[in-house]
């Protein structure tokens, strides 16, 4: 029993450390992630790139994934912790293993918060500018492969807004509207799938 109490105490300490690390990573500004991608990720990708350049769509996707993961993990963690402990204990009492209790009872009960976390993470990725601009190459062209240098819609708005006039300015405003529609469609799709499952 004493050994079990020590294990519980150690697991709580480990949980507190991980919580602080996740919160710290979720609060880091995007420019820091972009700099990390430029200094660490891009040189690594350049070693396997056929063009000897690590900048491109793959680098942008990887840095976005790294950037939004702590945000999603933080929200999902809070959602799981808000599930009453009776769900887990009841599943164990009915004969489920610990894994079955987590995946069949706790996670479905936390589905709403999980969906919210995914929406917020993808919304941050869609609207991200600085980190992608630093690692994606910033060239307006169609994607032909993972190492193609690209320019995202948000970066296009930032780069051209200062001197845009007339039709050019209208095109940038239309680009912002397209981003808004994309986020709205994403929210609607996730909300519809969540409502259908309920």
Tab-separated table of C-alpha atoms in Angstrom:
chain	number	residue	atom	x	y	z
A	1	UNK	CA	0.000	0.000	0.000
A	2	UNK	CA	2.851	2.364	0.833
A	3	UNK	CA	4.450	1.652	-2.536
A	4	UNK	CA	1.144	2.410	-4.260
A	5	UNK	CA	0.865	5.742	-2.456
A	6	UNK	CA	4.399	6.617	-3.550
A	7	UNK	CA	3.522	5.736	-7.152
A	8	UNK	CA	0.411	7.927	-6.995
A	9	UNK	CA	2.434	10.820	-5.543
A	10	UNK	CA	5.113	10.457	-8.248
A	11	UNK	CA	2.485	10.284	-10.992
A	12	UNK	CA	0.862	13.490	-9.697
A	13	UNK	CA	4.233	15.252	-9.733
A	14	UNK	CA	4.907	14.018	-13.265
A	15	UNK	CA	1.438	15.154	-14.329
A	16	UNK	CA	2.040	18.622	-12.876
A	17	UNK	CA	5.353	18.892	-14.757
A	18	UNK	CA	3.760	17.824	-18.043
A	19	UNK	CA	0.878	20.256	-17.521
A	20	UNK	CA	3.301	23.141	-17.041
A	21	UNK	CA	5.317	22.122	-20.116
A	22	UNK	CA	2.175	21.902	-22.281
A	23	UNK	CA	0.928	25.284	-21.044
A	24	UNK	CA	4.349	26.811	-21.706
A	25	UNK	CA	4.487	25.407	-25.254
A	26	UNK	CA	0.917	26.571	-25.960
A	27	UNK	CA	1.819	30.120	-24.937
A	28	UNK	CA	4.974	30.476	-27.036
A	29	UNK	CA	4.533	33.118	-29.776
A	30	UNK	CA	4.398	31.887	-33.354
A	31	UNK	CA	7.505	33.873	-34.302
A	32	UNK	CA	9.523	31.669	-31.930
A	33	UNK	CA	8.203	28.534	-33.623
A	34	UNK	CA	9.063	30.067	-36.969
A	35	UNK	CA	12.614	30.793	-35.837
A	36	UNK	CA	12.947	27.246	-34.518
A	37	UNK	CA	11.762	25.924	-37.879
A	38	UNK	CA	14.162	28.164	-39.770
A	39	UNK	CA	17.194	27.249	-37.651
A	40	UNK	CA	16.523	23.564	-36.880
A	41	UNK	CA	13.837	22.092	-39.137
A	42	UNK	CA	14.737	23.664	-42.496
A	43	UNK	CA	18.422	22.553	-42.413
A	44	UNK	CA	17.321	18.996	-41.550
A	45	UNK	CA	14.864	18.907	-44.446
A	46	UNK	CA	17.485	20.404	-46.788
A	47	UNK	CA	19.574	17.269	-46.331
A	48	UNK	CA	16.845	15.079	-47.874
A	49	UNK	CA	15.405	17.631	-50.292
A	50	UNK	CA	16.081	17.091	-54.030
A	51	UNK	CA	16.347	20.867	-54.415
A	52	UNK	CA	18.798	21.254	-51.490
A	53	UNK	CA	16.333	23.642	-49.869
A	54	UNK	CA	14.346	22.662	-46.799
A	55	UNK	CA	11.850	25.482	-47.199
A	56	UNK	CA	8.474	24.591	-48.653
A	57	UNK	CA	5.087	23.059	-48.009
A	58	UNK	CA	6.459	20.203	-45.887
A	59	UNK	CA	8.363	22.531	-43.554
A	60	UNK	CA	5.295	24.755	-43.196
A	61	UNK	CA	3.047	21.787	-42.421
A	62	UNK	CA	5.443	20.360	-39.847
A	63	UNK	CA	5.931	23.655	-38.027
A	64	UNK	CA	2.159	24.215	-37.937
A	65	UNK	CA	1.638	20.734	-36.517
A	66	UNK	CA	4.263	21.334	-33.837
A	67	UNK	CA	2.752	24.731	-33.054
A	68	UNK	CA	-0.904	23.706	-32.655
A	69	UNK	CA	-0.293	20.404	-30.851
A	70	UNK	CA	0.183	21.948	-27.357
A	71	UNK	CA	-2.988	24.039	-27.760
A	72	UNK	CA	-5.051	21.016	-28.761
A	73	UNK	CA	-3.476	18.879	-26.022
A	74	UNK	CA	-4.176	21.509	-23.354
A	75	UNK	CA	-7.855	21.839	-24.260
A	76	UNK	CA	-8.359	18.076	-24.595
A	77	UNK	CA	-6.645	17.522	-21.234
A	78	UNK	CA	-8.976	19.986	-19.513
A	79	UNK	CA	-11.950	18.314	-21.174
A	80	UNK	CA	-10.894	14.855	-20.008
A	81	UNK	CA	-10.240	16.092	-16.469
A	82	UNK	CA	-13.761	17.543	-16.324
A	83	UNK	CA	-15.315	14.086	-16.887
A	84	UNK	CA	-16.602	12.734	-13.541
A	85	UNK	CA	-14.389	10.014	-12.098
A	86	UNK	CA	-17.476	7.848	-11.690
A	87	UNK	CA	-17.444	7.203	-15.471
A	88	UNK	CA	-14.027	5.581	-15.260
A	89	UNK	CA	-14.761	3.692	-12.050
A	90	UNK	CA	-18.145	2.517	-13.361
A	91	UNK	CA	-16.556	1.149	-16.529
A	92	UNK	CA	-13.987	-0.733	-14.434
A	93	UNK	CA	-16.759	-2.093	-12.219
A	94	UNK	CA	-18.556	-3.428	-15.300
A	95	UNK	CA	-15.475	-5.453	-16.225
A	96	UNK	CA	-13.670	-3.157	-18.662
A	97	UNK	CA	-9.910	-2.976	-18.707
A	98	UNK	CA	-8.276	0.381	-17.987
A	99	UNK	CA	-7.753	0.978	-21.710
A	100	UNK	CA	-11.373	0.119	-22.508
A	101	UNK	CA	-12.599	2.376	-19.705
A	102	UNK	CA	-10.583	5.291	-21.097
A	103	UNK	CA	-11.453	4.817	-24.774
A	104	UNK	CA	-15.042	3.598	-24.395
A	105	UNK	CA	-16.281	5.693	-21.453
A	106	UNK	CA	-14.063	8.703	-20.666
A	107	UNK	CA	-13.123	9.885	-24.177
A	108	UNK	CA	-16.700	9.747	-25.555
A	109	UNK	CA	-17.831	11.798	-22.548
A	110	UNK	CA	-15.101	14.349	-23.336
A	111	UNK	CA	-15.876	14.441	-27.066
A	112	UNK	CA	-17.301	17.954	-27.042
A	113	UNK	CA	-14.119	19.431	-25.549
A	114	UNK	CA	-11.988	17.331	-27.881
A	115	UNK	CA	-13.817	18.698	-30.925
A	116	UNK	CA	-13.413	22.219	-29.557
A	117	UNK	CA	-9.679	21.685	-29.165
A	118	UNK	CA	-9.351	20.417	-32.728
A	119	UNK	CA	-11.349	23.380	-34.071
A	120	UNK	CA	-9.196	25.880	-32.188
A	121	UNK	CA	-5.994	24.178	-33.308
A	122	UNK	CA	-6.978	24.060	-36.971
A	123	UNK	CA	-8.284	27.628	-36.777
A	124	UNK	CA	-4.907	28.763	-35.448
A	125	UNK	CA	-3.134	26.837	-38.212
A	126	UNK	CA	-5.338	28.332	-40.947
A	127	UNK	CA	-4.784	31.863	-39.689
A	128	UNK	CA	-1.066	31.527	-38.948
A	129	UNK	CA	1.234	33.946	-40.769
A	130	UNK	CA	4.685	34.533	-39.312
A	131	UNK	CA	5.834	30.962	-38.673
A	132	UNK	CA	4.735	29.803	-42.125
A	133	UNK	CA	6.270	32.820	-43.833
A	134	UNK	CA	9.656	32.001	-42.304
A	135	UNK	CA	9.804	28.340	-43.369
A	136	UNK	CA	7.548	27.923	-46.424
A	137	UNK	CA	9.714	29.860	-48.894
A	138	UNK	CA	7.240	32.676	-49.593
A	139	UNK	CA	6.897	32.115	-53.347
A	140	UNK	CA	3.418	32.442	-54.939
A	141	UNK	CA	3.129	29.266	-57.002
A	142	UNK	CA	1.185	26.013	-57.137
A	143	UNK	CA	2.362	23.111	-54.989
A	144	UNK	CA	4.203	20.477	-57.022
A	145	UNK	CA	5.703	18.534	-54.135
A	146	UNK	CA	6.508	18.650	-50.421
A	147	UNK	CA	9.568	20.828	-51.014
A	148	UNK	CA	7.814	23.352	-53.256
A	149	UNK	CA	8.259	26.918	-52.017
A	150	UNK	CA	4.780	28.333	-51.348
A	151	UNK	CA	2.986	31.417	-50.075
A	152	UNK	CA	-0.148	30.963	-47.981
A	153	UNK	CA	-3.229	33.178	-48.166
A	154	UNK	CA	-2.456	34.888	-44.860
A	155	UNK	CA	1.139	35.605	-45.857
A	156	UNK	CA	-0.082	36.975	-49.191
A	157	UNK	CA	-2.297	39.480	-47.351
A	158	UNK	CA	0.521	40.587	-45.039
A	159	UNK	CA	3.087	40.949	-47.819
A	160	UNK	CA	0.898	42.988	-50.198
A	161	UNK	CA	-1.418	44.984	-47.938
A	162	UNK	CA	0.909	47.987	-47.498
A	163	UNK	CA	0.980	48.963	-51.167
A	164	UNK	CA	-2.189	47.348	-52.547
A	165	UNK	CA	-4.648	49.619	-54.341
A	166	UNK	CA	-7.763	49.219	-56.428
A	167	UNK	CA	-8.302	45.701	-57.771
A	168	UNK	CA	-5.250	44.418	-55.918
A	169	UNK	CA	-6.674	45.590	-52.586
A	170	UNK	CA	-10.054	44.081	-53.434
A	171	UNK	CA	-8.346	40.763	-54.187
A	172	UNK	CA	-6.664	40.803	-50.772
A	173	UNK	CA	-9.989	41.529	-49.060
A	174	UNK	CA	-11.523	38.644	-51.023
A	175	UNK	CA	-8.666	36.436	-49.817
A	176	UNK	CA	-9.507	37.330	-46.221
A	177	UNK	CA	-13.151	36.507	-46.908
A	178	UNK	CA	-12.123	33.109	-48.320
A	179	UNK	CA	-10.213	32.397	-45.097
A	180	UNK	CA	-13.273	33.347	-43.067
A	181	UNK	CA	-15.473	31.029	-45.143
A	182	UNK	CA	-12.976	28.166	-44.728
A	183	UNK	CA	-13.007	28.503	-40.942
A	184	UNK	CA	-16.819	28.749	-40.883
A	185	UNK	CA	-17.146	25.631	-43.055
A	186	UNK	CA	-14.731	23.765	-40.807
A	187	UNK	CA	-16.729	24.729	-37.723
A	188	UNK	CA	-19.992	23.714	-39.390
A	189	UNK	CA	-18.621	20.330	-40.481
A	190	UNK	CA	-17.249	19.491	-37.051
A	191	UNK	CA	-20.403	20.725	-35.319
A	192	UNK	CA	-22.595	18.685	-37.684
A	193	UNK	CA	-20.573	15.508	-37.140
A	194	UNK	CA	-20.638	16.062	-33.363
A	195	UNK	CA	-24.422	16.597	-33.369
A	196	UNK	CA	-24.955	13.505	-35.569
A	197	UNK	CA	-22.982	11.312	-33.146
A	198	UNK	CA	-25.012	12.620	-30.189
